[in-house]
Coordinates of C-alpha atoms and ligand atoms in Angstrom, one line a residue:
M285 CA -48.8 -58.6 49.3
T286 CA -46.8 -61.3 47.7
Q287 CA -43.3 -61.8 49.2
H288 CA -41.3 -58.6 49.1
N289 CA -37.6 -58.8 48.2
F290 CA -36.1 -56.5 50.9
K291 CA -33.4 -54.2 49.5
K292 CA -30.7 -53.4 51.9
K293 CA -29.2 -50.7 49.5
F294 CA -32.4 -48.7 50.1
G295 CA -32.3 -49.0 53.9
Q296 CA -35.4 -51.2 54.0
N297 CA -36.0 -51.9 57.7
F298 CA -39.8 -51.9 58.1
I299 CA -41.9 -51.4 61.2
S300 CA -45.4 -52.8 61.8
D301 CA -45.9 -52.4 65.6
K302 CA -49.2 -50.6 65.9
N303 CA -48.4 -48.9 69.2
L304 CA -45.1 -47.7 67.9
L305 CA -46.7 -46.3 64.7
D306 CA -49.3 -44.4 66.7
A307 CA -46.6 -43.2 69.1
I308 CA -44.7 -41.7 66.1
C309 CA -47.8 -39.8 65.0
D310 CA -48.1 -38.5 68.6
D311 CA -44.4 -37.5 68.7
G312 CA -45.0 -35.5 65.5
E313 CA -48.2 -33.9 67.1
V314 CA -50.0 -34.9 63.9
T315 CA -53.6 -33.6 63.8
K316 CA -56.4 -33.6 61.3
D317 CA -55.4 -30.1 60.2
D318 CA -51.9 -31.2 59.2
L319 CA -50.3 -31.9 55.8
V320 CA -47.6 -34.5 56.3
L321 CA -44.6 -35.5 54.1
E322 CA -43.2 -39.0 54.5
I323 CA -40.0 -40.1 52.9
G324 CA -39.9 -43.9 52.3
A325 CA -43.4 -45.4 52.4
G326 CA -42.0 -49.0 52.5
M327 CA -45.0 -51.3 52.9
G328 CA -47.1 -48.3 54.0
S329 CA -47.5 -49.1 57.7
L330 CA -46.5 -45.6 58.9
T331 CA -48.3 -44.1 55.9
T332 CA -51.5 -45.9 57.0
A333 CA -51.2 -44.6 60.6
L334 CA -50.4 -41.1 59.3
S335 CA -53.4 -41.1 57.0
S336 CA -55.7 -41.7 59.9
H337 CA -54.2 -38.9 62.0
A338 CA -53.5 -36.2 59.3
K339 CA -55.5 -34.2 56.8
K340 CA -53.3 -35.2 53.9
V341 CA -50.1 -37.3 53.4
K342 CA -47.6 -37.1 50.5
S343 CA -45.3 -40.1 50.6
F344 CA -42.2 -40.7 48.5
E345 CA -40.8 -44.2 47.8
I346 CA -37.8 -45.1 45.6
D347 CA -38.7 -48.8 45.2
R348 CA -41.2 -49.3 42.4
D349 CA -41.7 -52.9 43.3
L350 CA -43.8 -51.6 46.2
K351 CA -46.1 -49.6 43.9
E352 CA -48.8 -52.2 43.4
H353 CA -49.0 -53.0 47.1
L354 CA -49.1 -49.3 48.2
S355 CA -51.8 -48.5 45.6
S356 CA -53.9 -51.5 46.8
L357 CA -54.0 -49.9 50.3
N358 CA -56.6 -47.4 48.9
L359 CA -55.7 -44.6 51.3
P360 CA -57.9 -41.7 50.1
N361 CA -55.9 -38.9 51.6
V362 CA -52.5 -40.2 50.6
E363 CA -50.5 -39.3 47.4
F364 CA -47.7 -41.7 46.6
V365 CA -44.8 -40.4 44.5
F366 CA -42.3 -43.1 43.2
G367 CA -38.7 -42.1 42.7
D368 CA -35.6 -41.0 44.5
V369 CA -36.6 -38.0 46.7
M370 CA -33.1 -36.5 46.3
D371 CA -33.8 -36.2 42.5
F372 CA -36.7 -33.8 43.1
T373 CA -36.4 -30.1 43.8
L374 CA -37.9 -28.8 47.1
K375 CA -40.5 -27.0 44.9
Q376 CA -41.5 -30.2 43.2
I377 CA -41.7 -32.1 46.5
E378 CA -43.7 -29.4 48.2
N379 CA -46.2 -29.1 45.4
G380 CA -49.5 -29.1 47.4
L381 CA -47.8 -28.6 50.7
E382 CA -47.1 -24.9 50.3
D383 CA -49.4 -24.0 53.2
G384 CA -46.9 -25.6 55.7
Y385 CA -46.3 -29.2 56.5
K386 CA -44.7 -31.6 58.9
M387 CA -42.2 -34.3 58.0
V388 CA -42.9 -37.7 59.7
A389 CA -40.7 -40.5 58.5
N390 CA -38.7 -43.7 59.3
L391 CA -35.8 -42.5 57.2
P392 CA -33.6 -44.7 55.1
Y393 CA -30.4 -44.6 57.2
Y394 CA -28.0 -44.3 54.3
I395 CA -29.1 -40.8 53.4
T396 CA -30.3 -39.4 56.8
S397 CA -28.1 -36.4 56.8
P398 CA -28.6 -35.4 53.1
I399 CA -32.3 -35.6 53.7
I400 CA -32.2 -33.5 56.8
F401 CA -30.0 -30.8 55.2
K402 CA -32.1 -30.7 52.1
F403 CA -35.3 -30.1 54.0
L404 CA -34.1 -27.7 56.7
K405 CA -33.7 -25.1 54.0
S406 CA -37.4 -25.2 53.2
D407 CA -39.5 -22.3 54.2
N408 CA -42.7 -24.4 54.5
L409 CA -41.5 -27.2 56.8
T410 CA -42.6 -26.6 60.4
S411 CA -41.2 -29.8 62.1
L412 CA -39.4 -33.1 61.4
T413 CA -40.2 -36.2 63.4
I414 CA -37.8 -38.8 62.1
M415 CA -36.6 -42.3 63.0
V416 CA -32.8 -42.3 62.7
Q417 CA -30.0 -44.5 64.1
K418 CA -29.6 -43.9 67.8
E419 CA -26.0 -42.7 67.3
V420 CA -27.2 -40.1 64.7
A421 CA -29.9 -39.0 67.2
Q422 CA -27.2 -38.4 69.8
R423 CA -25.2 -36.3 67.3
I424 CA -28.3 -34.3 66.4
I425 CA -29.1 -33.3 70.0
A426 CA -25.5 -32.9 71.2
K427 CA -24.5 -29.6 72.9
E428 CA -21.1 -28.0 73.0
G429 CA -18.5 -29.9 75.0
D430 CA -20.2 -33.3 74.2
K431 CA -18.2 -35.8 72.3
N432 CA -21.0 -36.2 69.7
Y433 CA -21.1 -32.5 69.0
G434 CA -20.3 -31.5 65.4
V435 CA -21.5 -30.0 62.1
L436 CA -24.8 -31.9 62.3
S437 CA -25.6 -30.7 65.8
I438 CA -24.7 -27.1 65.0
M439 CA -26.7 -26.9 61.8
I440 CA -29.7 -28.4 63.4
A441 CA -29.5 -26.0 66.3
F442 CA -29.1 -23.2 63.7
Y443 CA -32.5 -24.1 62.2
G444 CA -34.4 -25.3 65.2
N445 CA -34.8 -27.2 68.5
A446 CA -34.2 -30.9 68.6
Q447 CA -35.1 -33.5 71.1
I448 CA -35.1 -37.3 71.3
K449 CA -38.7 -38.5 71.9
R450 CA -38.0 -42.2 72.3
I451 CA -35.4 -44.9 71.8
V452 CA -36.6 -47.8 69.5
S453 CA -35.2 -51.3 69.9
R454 CA -33.8 -52.9 66.8
K455 CA -36.1 -55.8 67.5
L456 CA -39.1 -53.8 66.3
F457 CA -37.8 -53.7 62.7
Y458 CA -37.9 -56.3 59.9
P459 CA -35.3 -57.2 58.8
Q460 CA -33.6 -56.5 62.1
P461 CA -30.8 -53.9 61.8
N462 CA -27.5 -54.1 63.8
V463 CA -28.3 -51.0 65.9
D464 CA -31.1 -49.4 67.8
S465 CA -32.9 -46.3 66.6
A466 CA -34.5 -43.2 68.0
I467 CA -37.3 -40.9 67.2
V468 CA -36.1 -37.3 67.0
N469 CA -38.4 -34.3 66.8
I470 CA -37.0 -31.0 65.4
K471 CA -39.2 -27.9 65.6
V472 CA -38.1 -25.5 63.0
E473 CA -37.6 -21.9 64.1
R474 CA -36.9 -19.9 61.0
D475 CA -34.8 -16.8 61.2
R476 CA -33.4 -17.4 64.7
F477 CA -30.2 -15.8 63.5
E478 CA -30.4 -12.7 61.3
G479 CA -27.9 -11.6 58.8
V480 CA -26.4 -15.0 58.2
D481 CA -26.1 -16.5 54.8
E482 CA -27.0 -20.2 55.4
E483 CA -24.8 -21.7 52.7
K484 CA -21.8 -19.6 53.8
F485 CA -22.4 -20.4 57.5
Y486 CA -22.5 -24.1 56.7
K487 CA -19.2 -23.9 54.9
F488 CA -17.7 -21.9 57.7
I489 CA -18.8 -24.6 60.3
C490 CA -17.4 -27.4 58.1
S491 CA -14.0 -25.6 57.9
A492 CA -14.1 -24.9 61.7
F493 CA -14.5 -28.6 62.3
S494 CA -12.2 -29.8 59.5
M495 CA -9.9 -31.2 62.3
R496 CA -11.6 -31.6 65.6
R497 CA -8.3 -31.7 67.6
K498 CA -7.0 -28.4 66.2
T499 CA -7.8 -25.0 67.5
L500 CA -10.4 -22.8 65.7
K501 CA -7.5 -20.6 64.5
N502 CA -5.6 -23.5 62.8
N503 CA -8.7 -24.9 61.2
L504 CA -9.7 -21.5 59.8
L505 CA -6.2 -20.8 58.6
Q506 CA -6.1 -24.1 56.9
S507 CA -9.4 -23.3 55.1
G508 CA -7.7 -20.3 53.5
L509 CA -9.0 -17.6 55.9
L510 CA -6.3 -15.0 56.2
Q511 CA -4.5 -14.1 59.4
E512 CA -5.6 -10.4 59.2
C513 CA -9.3 -11.5 59.1
L514 CA -8.7 -13.6 62.2
A515 CA -7.3 -10.6 64.0
R516 CA -11.0 -9.4 64.3
L517 CA -11.4 -12.2 66.9
S518 CA -10.1 -12.1 70.4
P519 CA -7.1 -14.4 71.0
D520 CA -8.9 -16.5 73.6
L521 CA -11.5 -17.5 71.0
L522 CA -8.9 -18.6 68.5
T523 CA -7.1 -20.9 70.9
K524 CA -10.3 -22.9 71.7
R525 CA -11.3 -26.1 69.9
P526 CA -14.4 -26.0 67.6
E527 CA -16.4 -28.3 69.9
E528 CA -16.3 -25.7 72.7
F529 CA -18.5 -23.2 70.9
S530 CA -22.3 -23.1 71.0
V531 CA -24.3 -22.3 67.8
S532 CA -24.9 -18.7 69.0
Q533 CA -21.1 -18.2 69.6
F534 CA -20.4 -19.6 66.1
V535 CA -22.9 -17.1 64.7
E536 CA -21.2 -14.3 66.6
I537 CA -17.8 -15.3 65.3
Y538 CA -19.2 -15.7 61.7
L539 CA -20.7 -12.2 61.9
K540 CA -17.4 -10.7 63.1
L541 CA -15.6 -12.4 60.2
F542 CA -18.1 -12.0 57.4
G543 CA -21.0 -9.9 58.7
Ligands
SAM866 N1 -42.0 -46.2 56.3 C1 -41.7 -47.6 56.2 C2 -41.7 -48.2 57.6 O1 -41.6 -47.5 58.6 O2 -41.9 -49.5 57.7 C3 -40.3 -47.9 55.6 C4 -39.1 -47.3 56.2 S1 -37.6 -47.8 55.6 C5 -36.5 -47.5 56.9 C6 -37.1 -46.6 54.4 C7 -37.8 -46.6 53.1 O3 -37.3 -45.5 52.3 C8 -37.7 -47.8 52.3 O4 -39.0 -48.3 51.9 C9 -36.9 -47.4 51.1 O5 -37.2 -48.1 49.9 C10 -37.2 -45.9 51.0 N2 -36.1 -45.1 50.3 C11 -34.8 -45.3 50.4 N3 -34.2 -44.4 49.7 C12 -35.1 -43.5 49.2 C13 -35.0 -42.3 48.5 N4 -33.9 -41.9 48.1 N5 -36.2 -41.7 48.1 C14 -37.4 -42.2 48.5 N6 -37.5 -43.4 49.3 C15 -36.4 -44.0 49.6

């Protein structure tokens, strides 16, 4: 390809290390039976590795300047879609992937959380294997009591099981970012918690964490939840801080309040 003009605003930090690219495919347990969704093809290095491990790859890329180069790779089992993935509905994105698919991607860092939240709601996604900033990975896998524990950790635990597969040095990216990254694998386990409206639960968790230093009671009162509703909860729960509850405990509290 002729010289590419790297666009920081799109989070363009590319990888080309062949061992790392194969390792990411292994972390995602990608096999020849799999349909894979990639967000952010870049120069197509991960796309090329995925295409040799998977049955079919659908890859989104916002930067149309990369179109000519990506098309010239001639990857027969890859479909490139150019545009902002956030502008597409899940139904449009998943066209052709309805039988179930894995996401494997070196995500653009500026929209990591919106992408995760958008896709966790999908009924067709079975796992996400994503490169994210190391600090985001620590928030994703954090458990109750941990300083990194918060809305992201709880919502991911609500939908599945997350683990860090490997830490990736910033030196393996071009251009080199200021922080290290990590590969996180999230196995989606749908319907872990029955009787919970996902949107309502998300809003409940956001209000429970609106101020970390406050007790659950103060945060919920502040969010407009009435004292008489809170009377359904035992006083010892109300005096704890939000970061002290596991996802199952939050579900229990949610069901007592709204179930
Ligand atoms: N997969 C390539 C690699 O590993 O070398 C590139 C990864 S780079 C971290 C992220 C890529 O996502 C960039 O190519 C960027 O242009 C693209 N991107 C950024 N925002 C996007 C969006 N909203 N929709 C689709 N692609 C996006």
